[in-house]
Amino acid sequence: MKEMVVNVADFETRIAILEDERLAELQIERDEDPSHVGNIYRGRVDAVIPGMQAAFIDYGEDKNGFLYVSDIAGAEGTGDVVLENGVPRAKTRAGRAKQQPIETMLKKGQYLMVQIAKDRLGTKGARLTNFVTIPGRYMVLMPTVQTLGVSKKIESGQERDRLRKVLQQVRPQGVGLVTRTAGEGRQKRDFEGDAKFLMREWERVKKKFERMNGPGLLREDLNPVLRIVRDRFTEEYERITIDDEREYERTVKFLENLAPKLKGRVKLYKHKRPMFDRMGIEADITKALNRKVLLKSGGHICIDQTEALIAIDVNTGKFTGKKQLEDTVLQTNLEAAEEIARQVRLRDMGGIIVIDFIDMLYERNRKKLIAHLSEALKRDHAKTTISEVNELGMIEMTRKRVKHNLVKALSQPCPYCSGSGLVRSVTTVTFDTLRNLQSLFCQSREKSILIQAHPDVIRRLKSENKAMLDAIAESFQREIALESVSDFHVEDVKFLRARTRKEITPD
């Protein structure tokens, strides 16, 4: 069972996709940081960087966007084009390699039409493309190329051939079309209506581009709720529940024109208790921020995200099984594969992902694990690749993403440990304090010293390490006082002159 749940607040909109009543995907758009993916702009080339085969484009926002040569329409050798996560790209690597140098295609001050392919991430500007797309209900218009394509999600060869013939019949001259998954089983008249609407939108965009002076917005995509209804809400969803009456009415009206048969599946949530709390979604979101994820059998997976890659470790935990060890390991690995596919999708993890499954003896079990993981990943709309299980039981996979990673979107680096997850131990800080104290006494003639530190460090100096402290005081003939400061970081230690309480810093 699949359903959508939409929570609309004054400050953010959250869209959850549930599969069998479990959270599978979460999209969050905050008013202070809205997504611009899909928006079309009139951009001006601010700088061309031949060494990177890319250009910085001023499109009217506060930070320039980034345009790679492979994302420029009209490049020689581009050949056929396919959609990757909604972004047109040259179909083959060879085709991309043959493209002419960017410095022969663009020059500073030149104007061109661009579209946001990926929002700004951290300090990186938005990823732009010159392959403009305008999505409809059943197909996507690509006015800068002449490719005809069918969604990869449509697997039937017979249906794919039929849809290509339909596209050839309805395609306006000089443009490309790609059918969406929602186009499966649709008739020619459905595509004709879509094509007329999309061409009208394209004519509006072109006219606005010609009239506009300077960089600026040409076409804004739908709001996040209507966008996901257009792109994802099909017959496979039992319902979409919305807790905001205005958004509910807007969605019903939108579906009256887009897909009248589906408007009866839109429900308005009327309970006083917050919807995400009542449906257990808030608890699932909290769990998605945890490093450790429990499995049904008692095993667990640990997810560690670094700058270069994401490492996932599988453990049997409390699960001992009732049969042989190999059966226990296989069951844990299969459960883990299912949960990992869900977590990478829910957390929107991208890049290189290394999974350390528990080692298995038999090749047949490794193949079974790969097949199970591949099947679980089919529900993911992002492109993924999987390697074979190596002799250490590890699998490497890659995943593309266009949104913000959920953990990064909902959290920030810990101000206490600066995001490392580690701080120096109390023992280490205590011993460093004793060493620094000796160094200070060698440099200063101050007779009386006050040490301020975290309560745990002061406790150590008054108990386990009191003899060491007394020995130092006696050796240098000095007086040492201790003061516990509760709001100190565990690594913070200050040496003060006892009388004036002015800080002394050892060299």
Short mmCIF file of C-alpha atoms in Angstrom, two decimals:
data_model
loop_
_atom_site.label_atom_id
_atom_site.label_comp_id
_atom_site.label_asym_id
_atom_site.label_seq_id
_atom_site.Cartn_x
_atom_site.Cartn_y
_atom_site.Cartn_z
CA MET A 1 0.00 0.00 0.00
CA LYS A 2 1.33 3.43 -0.97
CA GLU A 3 0.06 6.80 0.18
CA MET A 4 1.18 10.42 0.40
CA VAL A 5 0.85 12.53 3.53
CA VAL A 6 1.22 16.31 3.30
CA ASN A 7 1.83 18.52 6.34
CA VAL A 8 1.56 22.26 5.59
CA ALA A 9 2.78 24.78 8.18
CA ASP A 10 3.47 28.52 8.06
CA PHE A 11 7.23 27.90 7.89
CA GLU A 12 7.61 24.63 5.96
CA THR A 13 5.87 21.96 3.89
CA ARG A 14 6.62 18.29 4.53
CA ILE A 15 5.59 15.52 2.15
CA ALA A 16 5.89 11.92 3.30
CA ILE A 17 5.53 8.85 1.10
CA LEU A 18 4.44 5.77 3.03
CA GLU A 19 4.79 2.20 1.79
CA ASP A 20 2.94 -0.40 3.86
CA GLU A 21 2.46 2.29 6.53
CA ARG A 22 6.23 2.86 6.87
CA LEU A 23 8.00 6.09 5.96
CA ALA A 24 9.86 5.55 2.66
CA GLU A 25 10.57 9.12 1.50
CA LEU A 26 10.42 12.57 3.01
CA GLN A 27 10.56 15.89 1.20
CA ILE A 28 10.93 19.09 3.19
CA GLU A 29 10.70 22.58 1.75
CA ARG A 30 11.15 25.52 4.09
CA ASP A 31 9.92 29.00 3.25
CA GLU A 32 13.34 30.46 4.10
CA ASP A 33 15.11 28.03 1.72
CA PRO A 34 12.73 26.99 -1.10
CA SER A 35 13.72 24.58 -3.86
CA HIS A 36 14.24 26.11 -7.29
CA VAL A 37 14.69 22.85 -9.23
CA GLY A 38 12.74 23.08 -12.48
CA ASN A 39 12.67 26.89 -12.60
CA ILE A 40 13.72 28.40 -15.95
CA TYR A 41 15.82 31.59 -16.09
CA ARG A 42 17.40 34.03 -18.51
CA GLY A 43 21.05 33.72 -17.57
CA ARG A 44 24.15 35.74 -18.42
CA VAL A 45 27.60 34.17 -18.70
CA ASP A 46 29.70 35.67 -15.92
CA ALA A 47 32.86 33.62 -16.50
CA VAL A 48 34.03 30.74 -18.71
CA ILE A 49 36.48 28.28 -17.11
CA PRO A 50 38.18 26.23 -19.88
CA GLY A 51 40.17 24.16 -17.37
CA MET A 52 36.93 22.84 -15.88
CA GLN A 53 34.93 22.96 -19.12
CA ALA A 54 32.27 24.89 -17.25
CA ALA A 55 30.87 28.39 -16.87
CA PHE A 56 29.50 30.49 -14.03
CA ILE A 57 26.08 31.88 -14.90
CA ASP A 58 24.36 34.90 -13.33
CA TYR A 59 20.66 34.00 -13.36
CA GLY A 60 19.39 36.76 -11.11
CA GLU A 61 19.95 35.20 -7.69
CA ASP A 62 22.57 36.16 -5.09
CA LYS A 63 24.97 33.36 -6.11
CA ASN A 64 25.98 32.31 -9.62
CA GLY A 65 25.04 28.89 -10.95
CA PHE A 66 27.37 26.32 -12.49
CA LEU A 67 26.94 25.07 -16.08
CA TYR A 68 29.02 22.15 -17.42
CA VAL A 69 29.73 21.81 -21.14
CA SER A 70 27.83 18.50 -21.18
CA ASP A 71 24.69 20.40 -20.11
CA ILE A 72 24.69 22.78 -23.09
CA ALA A 73 22.30 22.02 -25.96
CA GLY A 74 23.59 22.20 -29.50
CA ALA A 75 27.06 20.83 -28.70
CA GLU A 76 28.53 18.85 -31.57
CA GLY A 77 28.53 15.11 -31.04
CA THR A 78 25.83 15.24 -28.36
CA GLY A 79 23.84 12.63 -30.26
CA ASP A 80 20.82 11.11 -28.56
CA VAL A 81 19.74 12.47 -25.18
CA VAL A 82 18.22 10.69 -22.18
CA LEU A 83 16.71 11.94 -18.95
CA GLU A 84 18.74 11.26 -15.79
CA ASN A 85 16.68 12.19 -12.70
CA GLY A 86 14.72 14.56 -14.92
CA VAL A 87 17.85 16.18 -16.38
CA PRO A 88 18.66 15.62 -20.10
CA ARG A 89 22.17 14.34 -20.76
CA ALA A 90 24.01 12.99 -23.80
CA LYS A 91 23.12 9.30 -23.98
CA THR A 92 26.66 7.91 -24.22
CA ARG A 93 29.97 8.76 -22.58
CA ALA A 94 31.52 8.89 -26.04
CA GLY A 95 28.92 11.45 -27.09
CA ARG A 96 29.72 13.63 -24.09
CA ALA A 97 33.46 13.35 -24.76
CA LYS A 98 33.05 14.59 -28.35
CA GLN A 99 31.38 17.82 -27.36
CA GLN A 100 33.16 20.94 -28.53
CA PRO A 101 35.13 23.00 -25.95
CA ILE A 102 33.02 25.34 -23.85
CA GLU A 103 35.17 28.36 -24.75
CA THR A 104 34.05 28.00 -28.38
CA MET A 105 30.38 27.90 -27.35
CA LEU A 106 30.05 30.60 -24.69
CA LYS A 107 31.60 33.99 -24.05
CA LYS A 108 31.35 36.41 -21.16
CA GLY A 109 28.23 38.58 -21.24
CA GLN A 110 26.31 36.17 -23.51
CA TYR A 111 22.67 35.44 -22.61
CA LEU A 112 21.18 31.94 -22.67
CA MET A 113 18.25 30.06 -21.23
CA VAL A 114 19.05 27.85 -18.22
CA GLN A 115 17.13 25.64 -15.83
CA ILE A 116 17.93 24.61 -12.25
CA ALA A 117 18.92 20.92 -12.24
CA LYS A 118 20.16 20.79 -8.65
CA ASP A 119 19.66 23.26 -5.80
CA ARG A 120 22.53 24.95 -4.01
CA LEU A 121 24.23 22.57 -1.58
CA GLY A 122 26.24 24.28 1.14
CA THR A 123 28.70 26.68 -0.49
CA LYS A 124 28.18 25.21 -3.97
CA GLY A 125 26.06 27.19 -6.41
CA ALA A 126 23.08 25.66 -8.20
CA ARG A 127 23.76 23.12 -10.96
CA LEU A 128 22.30 24.47 -14.21
CA THR A 129 21.39 22.92 -17.53
CA ASN A 130 20.69 24.42 -20.92
CA PHE A 131 18.62 21.35 -21.85
CA VAL A 132 15.32 22.92 -20.87
CA THR A 133 12.46 20.59 -19.88
CA ILE A 134 8.82 21.38 -19.23
CA PRO A 135 7.01 18.49 -17.53
CA GLY A 136 3.39 17.59 -18.15
CA ARG A 137 1.24 14.83 -16.73
CA TYR A 138 2.13 12.09 -19.19
CA MET A 139 5.27 13.40 -20.88
CA VAL A 140 8.11 15.90 -20.72
CA LEU A 141 8.75 18.48 -23.44
CA MET A 142 12.43 19.02 -24.37
CA PRO A 143 12.40 21.99 -26.77
CA THR A 144 16.19 22.14 -27.23
CA VAL A 145 16.59 18.58 -28.63
CA GLN A 146 14.60 16.30 -30.94
CA THR A 147 14.83 13.07 -28.97
CA LEU A 148 11.88 10.72 -28.45
CA GLY A 149 12.11 8.58 -25.32
CA VAL A 150 10.16 6.38 -22.93
CA SER A 151 10.53 6.23 -19.14
CA LYS A 152 12.85 3.44 -17.98
CA LYS A 153 10.25 2.51 -15.37
CA ILE A 154 8.03 1.18 -18.18
CA GLU A 155 9.48 -2.30 -18.66
CA SER A 156 7.15 -3.88 -21.24
CA GLY A 157 8.85 -3.88 -24.66
CA GLN A 158 5.48 -3.94 -26.43
CA GLU A 159 4.23 -0.92 -24.47
CA ARG A 160 7.48 0.98 -25.07
CA ASP A 161 7.16 0.43 -28.83
CA ARG A 162 3.53 1.60 -28.77
CA LEU A 163 4.39 4.74 -26.84
CA ARG A 164 7.20 5.65 -29.26
CA LYS A 165 4.73 5.45 -32.15
CA VAL A 166 2.27 7.65 -30.26
CA LEU A 167 5.02 10.22 -29.58
CA GLN A 168 5.95 10.33 -33.27
CA GLN A 169 2.32 11.11 -34.11
CA VAL A 170 1.81 13.88 -31.54
CA ARG A 171 5.28 15.49 -31.51
CA PRO A 172 5.34 19.15 -32.59
CA GLN A 173 8.04 19.93 -35.13
CA GLY A 174 11.56 20.60 -33.84
CA VAL A 175 11.15 19.45 -30.22
CA GLY A 176 11.77 16.30 -28.20
CA LEU A 177 9.36 14.33 -26.01
CA VAL A 178 9.82 11.71 -23.31
CA THR A 179 6.90 9.78 -21.85
CA ARG A 180 6.61 9.64 -18.07
CA THR A 181 5.71 6.56 -16.06
CA ALA A 182 2.16 7.94 -15.74
CA GLY A 183 1.86 7.68 -19.54
CA GLU A 184 1.83 3.88 -19.46
CA GLY A 185 -1.44 2.62 -20.97
CA ARG A 186 -2.59 6.11 -22.00
CA GLN A 187 -4.13 6.80 -25.38
CA LYS A 188 -3.12 9.20 -28.12
CA ARG A 189 -5.69 11.85 -27.08
CA ASP A 190 -4.11 12.05 -23.61
CA PHE A 191 -0.71 12.85 -25.13
CA GLU A 192 -2.21 15.32 -27.63
CA GLY A 193 -3.70 17.37 -24.79
CA ASP A 194 -0.40 17.30 -22.92
CA ALA A 195 1.56 18.35 -26.04
CA LYS A 196 -0.71 21.35 -26.71
CA PHE A 197 -0.43 22.55 -23.11
CA LEU A 198 3.36 22.15 -23.02
CA MET A 199 3.87 23.98 -26.33
CA ARG A 200 1.78 26.92 -25.06
CA GLU A 201 4.03 27.05 -21.97
CA TRP A 202 7.16 26.95 -24.14
CA GLU A 203 5.92 29.82 -26.35
CA ARG A 204 5.31 31.93 -23.21
CA VAL A 205 8.85 31.21 -21.97
CA LYS A 206 10.42 32.15 -25.32
CA LYS A 207 8.51 35.43 -25.55
CA LYS A 208 9.45 36.38 -22.00
CA PHE A 209 13.12 35.60 -22.74
CA GLU A 210 13.07 37.96 -25.73
CA ARG A 211 11.37 40.79 -23.81
CA MET A 212 13.42 40.58 -20.61
CA ASN A 213 16.41 42.83 -19.92
CA GLY A 214 19.15 41.23 -17.85
CA PRO A 215 19.04 37.92 -15.96
CA GLY A 216 15.81 36.79 -14.31
CA LEU A 217 13.08 34.19 -13.79
CA LEU A 218 11.19 33.07 -16.89
CA ARG A 219 9.05 30.26 -15.50
CA GLU A 220 8.57 29.06 -11.94
CA ASP A 221 7.70 25.44 -11.37
CA LEU A 222 4.69 24.39 -9.27
CA ASN A 223 4.72 24.55 -5.47
CA PRO A 224 6.06 21.38 -3.76
CA VAL A 225 2.62 19.80 -3.20
CA LEU A 226 1.31 20.25 -6.74
CA ARG A 227 4.71 19.30 -8.13
CA ILE A 228 4.73 15.90 -6.43
CA VAL A 229 1.07 15.35 -7.35
CA ARG A 230 1.93 16.00 -11.00
CA ASP A 231 5.12 13.93 -10.96
CA ARG A 232 4.29 11.02 -8.67
CA PHE A 233 0.60 10.71 -7.78
CA THR A 234 -0.76 7.87 -9.92
CA GLU A 235 -3.18 4.95 -9.56
CA GLU A 236 -0.62 3.06 -7.47
CA TYR A 237 -1.31 5.45 -4.56
CA GLU A 238 -4.39 4.71 -2.46
CA ARG A 239 -4.73 8.27 -1.24
CA ILE A 240 -3.09 11.59 -0.47
CA THR A 241 -3.95 13.14 2.91
CA ILE A 242 -3.47 16.90 3.40
CA ASP A 243 -3.86 18.75 6.71
CA ASP A 244 -4.38 22.20 5.20
CA GLU A 245 -7.80 23.09 3.77
CA ARG A 246 -6.48 25.63 1.25
CA GLU A 247 -3.86 23.21 -0.10
CA TYR A 248 -6.47 20.45 -0.16
CA GLU A 249 -8.84 22.52 -2.33
CA ARG A 250 -5.98 23.60 -4.60
CA THR A 251 -4.94 19.95 -5.10
CA VAL A 252 -8.49 18.79 -5.89
CA LYS A 253 -8.89 21.59 -8.44
CA PHE A 254 -5.49 20.74 -9.95
CA LEU A 255 -6.48 17.07 -10.36
CA GLU A 256 -9.82 17.99 -11.96
CA ASN A 257 -7.89 19.04 -15.04
CA LEU A 258 -4.88 16.74 -14.67
CA ALA A 259 -6.40 13.38 -13.62
CA PRO A 260 -10.12 13.58 -12.71
CA LYS A 261 -10.26 9.91 -11.69
CA LEU A 262 -7.77 10.54 -8.89
CA LYS A 263 -9.35 13.57 -7.22
CA GLY A 264 -11.54 11.29 -5.05
CA ARG A 265 -8.37 9.96 -3.44
CA VAL A 266 -7.49 13.35 -1.95
CA LYS A 267 -8.46 13.45 1.74
CA LEU A 268 -8.55 16.37 4.19
CA TYR A 269 -7.16 15.66 7.67
CA LYS A 270 -9.40 17.22 10.33
CA HIS A 271 -8.15 15.90 13.68
CA LYS A 272 -6.66 18.27 16.27
CA ARG A 273 -3.70 16.01 16.98
CA PRO A 274 -0.85 16.78 14.52
CA MET A 275 -1.09 14.37 11.59
CA PHE A 276 2.57 13.31 11.45
CA ASP A 277 2.48 12.57 15.19
CA ARG A 278 -0.76 10.56 14.97
CA MET A 279 0.51 8.46 12.05
CA GLY A 280 3.91 7.77 13.64
CA ILE A 281 5.81 9.73 10.99
CA GLU A 282 7.49 12.06 13.50
CA ALA A 283 8.99 9.03 15.26
CA ASP A 284 10.27 7.66 11.94
CA ILE A 285 11.90 11.02 11.12
CA THR A 286 13.68 11.01 14.48
CA LYS A 287 14.95 7.47 13.83
CA ALA A 288 16.23 8.56 10.40
CA LEU A 289 18.70 10.86 12.15
CA ASN A 290 20.13 8.05 14.27
CA ARG A 291 23.41 6.33 13.45
CA LYS A 292 22.09 2.93 14.55
CA VAL A 293 19.00 1.35 12.93
CA LEU A 294 17.48 -1.79 14.47
CA LEU A 295 16.33 -4.76 12.37
CA LYS A 296 13.27 -6.91 13.09
CA SER A 297 15.29 -9.98 14.08
CA GLY A 298 17.42 -8.14 16.64
CA GLY A 299 20.33 -7.28 14.36
CA HIS A 300 21.20 -3.71 13.40
CA ILE A 301 22.97 -1.51 10.87
CA CYS A 302 25.24 1.45 11.62
CA ILE A 303 25.41 4.35 9.15
CA ASP A 304 28.43 6.66 9.14
CA GLN A 305 28.57 9.58 6.72
CA THR A 306 31.91 11.15 5.77
CA GLU A 307 32.93 13.73 3.18
CA ALA A 308 34.18 11.07 0.74
CA LEU A 309 31.71 8.23 1.20
CA ILE A 310 29.03 6.62 3.35
CA ALA A 311 29.88 3.44 5.27
CA ILE A 312 27.15 1.05 6.42
CA ASP A 313 28.01 -1.81 8.78
CA VAL A 314 25.73 -4.82 9.32
CA ASN A 315 25.72 -6.64 12.70
CA THR A 316 23.75 -9.64 14.04
CA GLY A 317 23.42 -7.92 17.41
CA LYS A 318 21.14 -9.94 19.71
CA PHE A 319 19.98 -12.25 16.90
CA THR A 320 21.41 -15.77 17.33
CA GLY A 321 19.02 -17.68 15.06
CA LYS A 322 17.56 -21.15 15.48
CA LYS A 323 19.53 -22.99 12.79
CA GLN A 324 23.09 -22.95 11.50
CA LEU A 325 25.30 -19.85 11.61
CA GLU A 326 25.14 -19.41 7.80
CA ASP A 327 21.33 -19.27 7.95
CA THR A 328 21.47 -16.69 10.73
CA VAL A 329 23.93 -14.56 8.78
CA LEU A 330 21.90 -14.81 5.56
CA GLN A 331 18.66 -13.80 7.30
CA THR A 332 20.37 -10.81 8.95
CA ASN A 333 21.94 -9.73 5.65
CA LEU A 334 18.62 -9.98 3.78
CA GLU A 335 16.86 -7.92 6.45
CA ALA A 336 19.71 -5.41 6.35
CA ALA A 337 19.54 -5.13 2.55
CA GLU A 338 15.83 -4.28 2.76
CA GLU A 339 16.43 -1.68 5.46
CA ILE A 340 19.48 -0.19 3.73
CA ALA A 341 17.47 0.34 0.51
CA ARG A 342 14.84 2.14 2.60
CA GLN A 343 17.36 4.24 4.54
CA VAL A 344 19.38 5.47 1.52
CA ARG A 345 16.12 6.57 -0.07
CA LEU A 346 14.66 8.10 3.09
CA ARG A 347 17.86 9.93 4.02
CA ASP A 348 18.54 10.73 0.35
CA MET A 349 22.13 9.60 0.63
CA GLY A 350 24.26 10.13 -2.46
CA GLY A 351 27.71 9.35 -3.81
CA ILE A 352 29.70 6.22 -2.95
CA ILE A 353 28.11 3.90 -0.39
CA VAL A 354 30.14 0.98 1.02
CA ILE A 355 28.13 -1.74 2.76
CA ASP A 356 29.94 -4.20 5.02
CA PHE A 357 27.59 -7.19 5.13
CA ILE A 358 28.37 -10.14 7.39
CA ASP A 359 30.61 -12.57 5.51
CA MET A 360 28.87 -15.64 4.04
CA LEU A 361 30.48 -18.93 3.04
CA TYR A 362 28.38 -19.89 0.04
CA GLU A 363 28.32 -18.15 -3.35
CA ARG A 364 24.61 -18.91 -3.77
CA ASN A 365 23.85 -16.85 -0.65
CA ARG A 366 25.89 -13.91 -1.96
CA LYS A 367 23.94 -13.97 -5.22
CA LYS A 368 20.70 -14.13 -3.28
CA LEU A 369 21.76 -11.07 -1.27
CA ILE A 370 22.64 -9.06 -4.41
CA ALA A 371 19.29 -9.96 -6.02
CA HIS A 372 17.41 -8.97 -2.86
CA LEU A 373 19.18 -5.61 -2.60
CA SER A 374 18.64 -4.90 -6.31
CA GLU A 375 14.94 -5.66 -6.00
CA ALA A 376 14.57 -3.43 -2.94
CA LEU A 377 16.32 -0.55 -4.75
CA LYS A 378 13.84 -0.67 -7.65
CA ARG A 379 11.45 1.48 -5.59
CA ASP A 380 14.06 4.24 -5.52
CA HIS A 381 13.61 6.97 -8.16
CA ALA A 382 17.29 7.91 -7.97
CA LYS A 383 19.78 6.09 -10.19
CA THR A 384 21.80 3.41 -8.35
CA THR A 385 24.56 0.97 -9.30
CA ILE A 386 25.66 -2.10 -7.30
CA SER A 387 28.87 -4.12 -7.36
CA GLU A 388 29.21 -7.83 -6.59
CA VAL A 389 29.87 -9.04 -3.03
CA ASN A 390 33.63 -9.28 -2.59
CA GLU A 391 35.45 -11.89 -0.52
CA LEU A 392 35.23 -9.63 2.54
CA GLY A 393 31.44 -9.50 2.30
CA MET A 394 31.39 -5.86 1.16
CA ILE A 395 29.31 -4.25 -1.58
CA GLU A 396 30.00 -0.90 -3.20
CA MET A 397 27.09 1.06 -4.62
CA THR A 398 26.55 4.55 -5.97
CA ARG A 399 23.45 6.68 -5.84
CA LYS A 400 22.61 10.00 -7.43
CA ARG A 401 20.61 12.60 -5.58
CA VAL A 402 19.34 16.09 -6.34
CA LYS A 403 17.95 17.11 -2.95
CA HIS A 404 19.60 17.89 0.37
CA ASN A 405 20.67 14.90 2.41
CA LEU A 406 18.01 14.51 5.14
CA VAL A 407 20.52 14.37 8.01
CA LYS A 408 22.24 17.55 6.80
CA ALA A 409 18.90 19.25 6.15
CA LEU A 410 17.56 18.57 9.66
CA SER A 411 20.74 18.87 11.72
CA GLN A 412 23.97 20.82 12.07
CA PRO A 413 27.50 19.94 13.25
CA CYS A 414 27.68 19.57 17.03
CA PRO A 415 29.10 22.81 18.51
CA TYR A 416 30.67 20.78 21.34
CA CYS A 417 32.74 18.38 19.22
CA SER A 418 32.73 20.45 15.97
CA GLY A 419 31.08 17.58 14.14
CA SER A 420 33.82 15.02 14.80
CA GLY A 421 31.72 12.98 17.20
CA LEU A 422 34.71 12.80 19.56
CA VAL A 423 36.22 14.88 22.37
CA ARG A 424 39.38 14.28 24.38
CA SER A 425 38.78 12.07 27.40
CA VAL A 426 38.76 13.44 30.96
CA THR A 427 41.93 11.42 31.65
CA THR A 428 43.73 12.97 28.66
CA VAL A 429 42.68 16.51 29.61
CA THR A 430 43.75 15.93 33.23
CA PHE A 431 47.21 14.68 32.25
CA ASP A 432 47.62 17.58 29.78
CA THR A 433 46.69 19.98 32.58
CA LEU A 434 49.42 18.57 34.85
CA ARG A 435 52.02 18.80 32.07
CA ASN A 436 50.99 22.38 31.18
CA LEU A 437 51.11 23.33 34.86
CA GLN A 438 54.74 22.22 35.11
CA SER A 439 55.57 24.16 31.95
CA LEU A 440 53.86 27.25 33.36
CA PHE A 441 55.80 27.08 36.63
CA CYS A 442 59.04 26.92 34.64
CA GLN A 443 58.10 30.12 32.80
CA SER A 444 56.40 32.13 35.59
CA ARG A 445 57.34 33.05 39.15
CA GLU A 446 53.71 33.40 40.19
CA LYS A 447 53.43 31.91 43.67
CA SER A 448 49.70 31.14 43.67
CA ILE A 449 47.80 29.64 40.71
CA LEU A 450 44.08 29.01 40.25
CA ILE A 451 43.06 26.24 37.83
CA GLN A 452 39.58 26.49 36.29
CA ALA A 453 38.28 23.41 34.46
CA HIS A 454 35.28 21.22 33.73
CA PRO A 455 33.82 19.55 36.89
CA ASP A 456 34.97 16.08 35.78
CA VAL A 457 38.56 17.27 35.34
CA ILE A 458 38.56 19.02 38.71
CA ARG A 459 37.22 15.84 40.32
CA ARG A 460 40.14 13.86 38.88
CA LEU A 461 42.64 16.44 40.16
CA LYS A 462 41.11 16.24 43.64
CA SER A 463 40.97 12.44 43.78
CA GLU A 464 42.82 9.99 41.47
CA ASN A 465 45.51 12.52 40.47
CA LYS A 466 45.75 14.52 43.72
CA ALA A 467 49.15 13.02 44.59
CA MET A 468 50.58 14.15 41.23
CA LEU A 469 49.23 17.67 41.74
CA ASP A 470 50.63 17.87 45.27
CA ALA A 471 54.03 16.63 44.05
CA ILE A 472 54.20 19.41 41.44
CA ALA A 473 53.21 22.05 44.01
CA GLU A 474 55.86 20.83 46.44
CA SER A 475 58.56 20.56 43.74
CA PHE A 476 58.08 24.19 42.62
CA GLN A 477 57.10 25.55 46.07
CA ARG A 478 53.84 26.99 44.75
CA GLU A 479 50.21 27.10 45.88
CA ILE A 480 47.54 25.58 43.64
CA ALA A 481 43.78 26.18 43.97
CA LEU A 482 41.08 24.39 41.96
CA GLU A 483 37.74 25.75 40.73
CA SER A 484 35.02 23.78 38.94
CA VAL A 485 33.16 25.62 36.15
CA SER A 486 30.02 23.75 35.07
CA ASP A 487 29.57 25.45 31.68
CA PHE A 488 33.15 24.75 30.56
CA HIS A 489 33.77 22.41 27.61
CA VAL A 490 35.48 19.24 28.88
CA GLU A 491 38.64 20.32 27.04
CA ASP A 492 38.65 23.88 28.47
CA VAL A 493 41.29 24.61 31.13
CA LYS A 494 42.40 28.05 32.36
CA PHE A 495 45.35 29.02 34.55
CA LEU A 496 44.72 32.25 36.51
CA ARG A 497 46.71 34.39 38.91
CA ALA A 498 45.01 33.69 42.23
CA ARG A 499 44.92 37.32 43.41
CA THR A 500 43.94 39.17 40.22
CA ARG A 501 42.23 36.21 38.44
CA LYS A 502 43.99 37.23 35.23
CA GLU A 503 44.69 34.38 32.83
CA ILE A 504 48.23 33.10 32.29
CA THR A 505 48.91 31.15 29.09
CA PRO A 506 51.78 28.63 28.96
CA ASP A 507 53.96 28.96 25.84
#
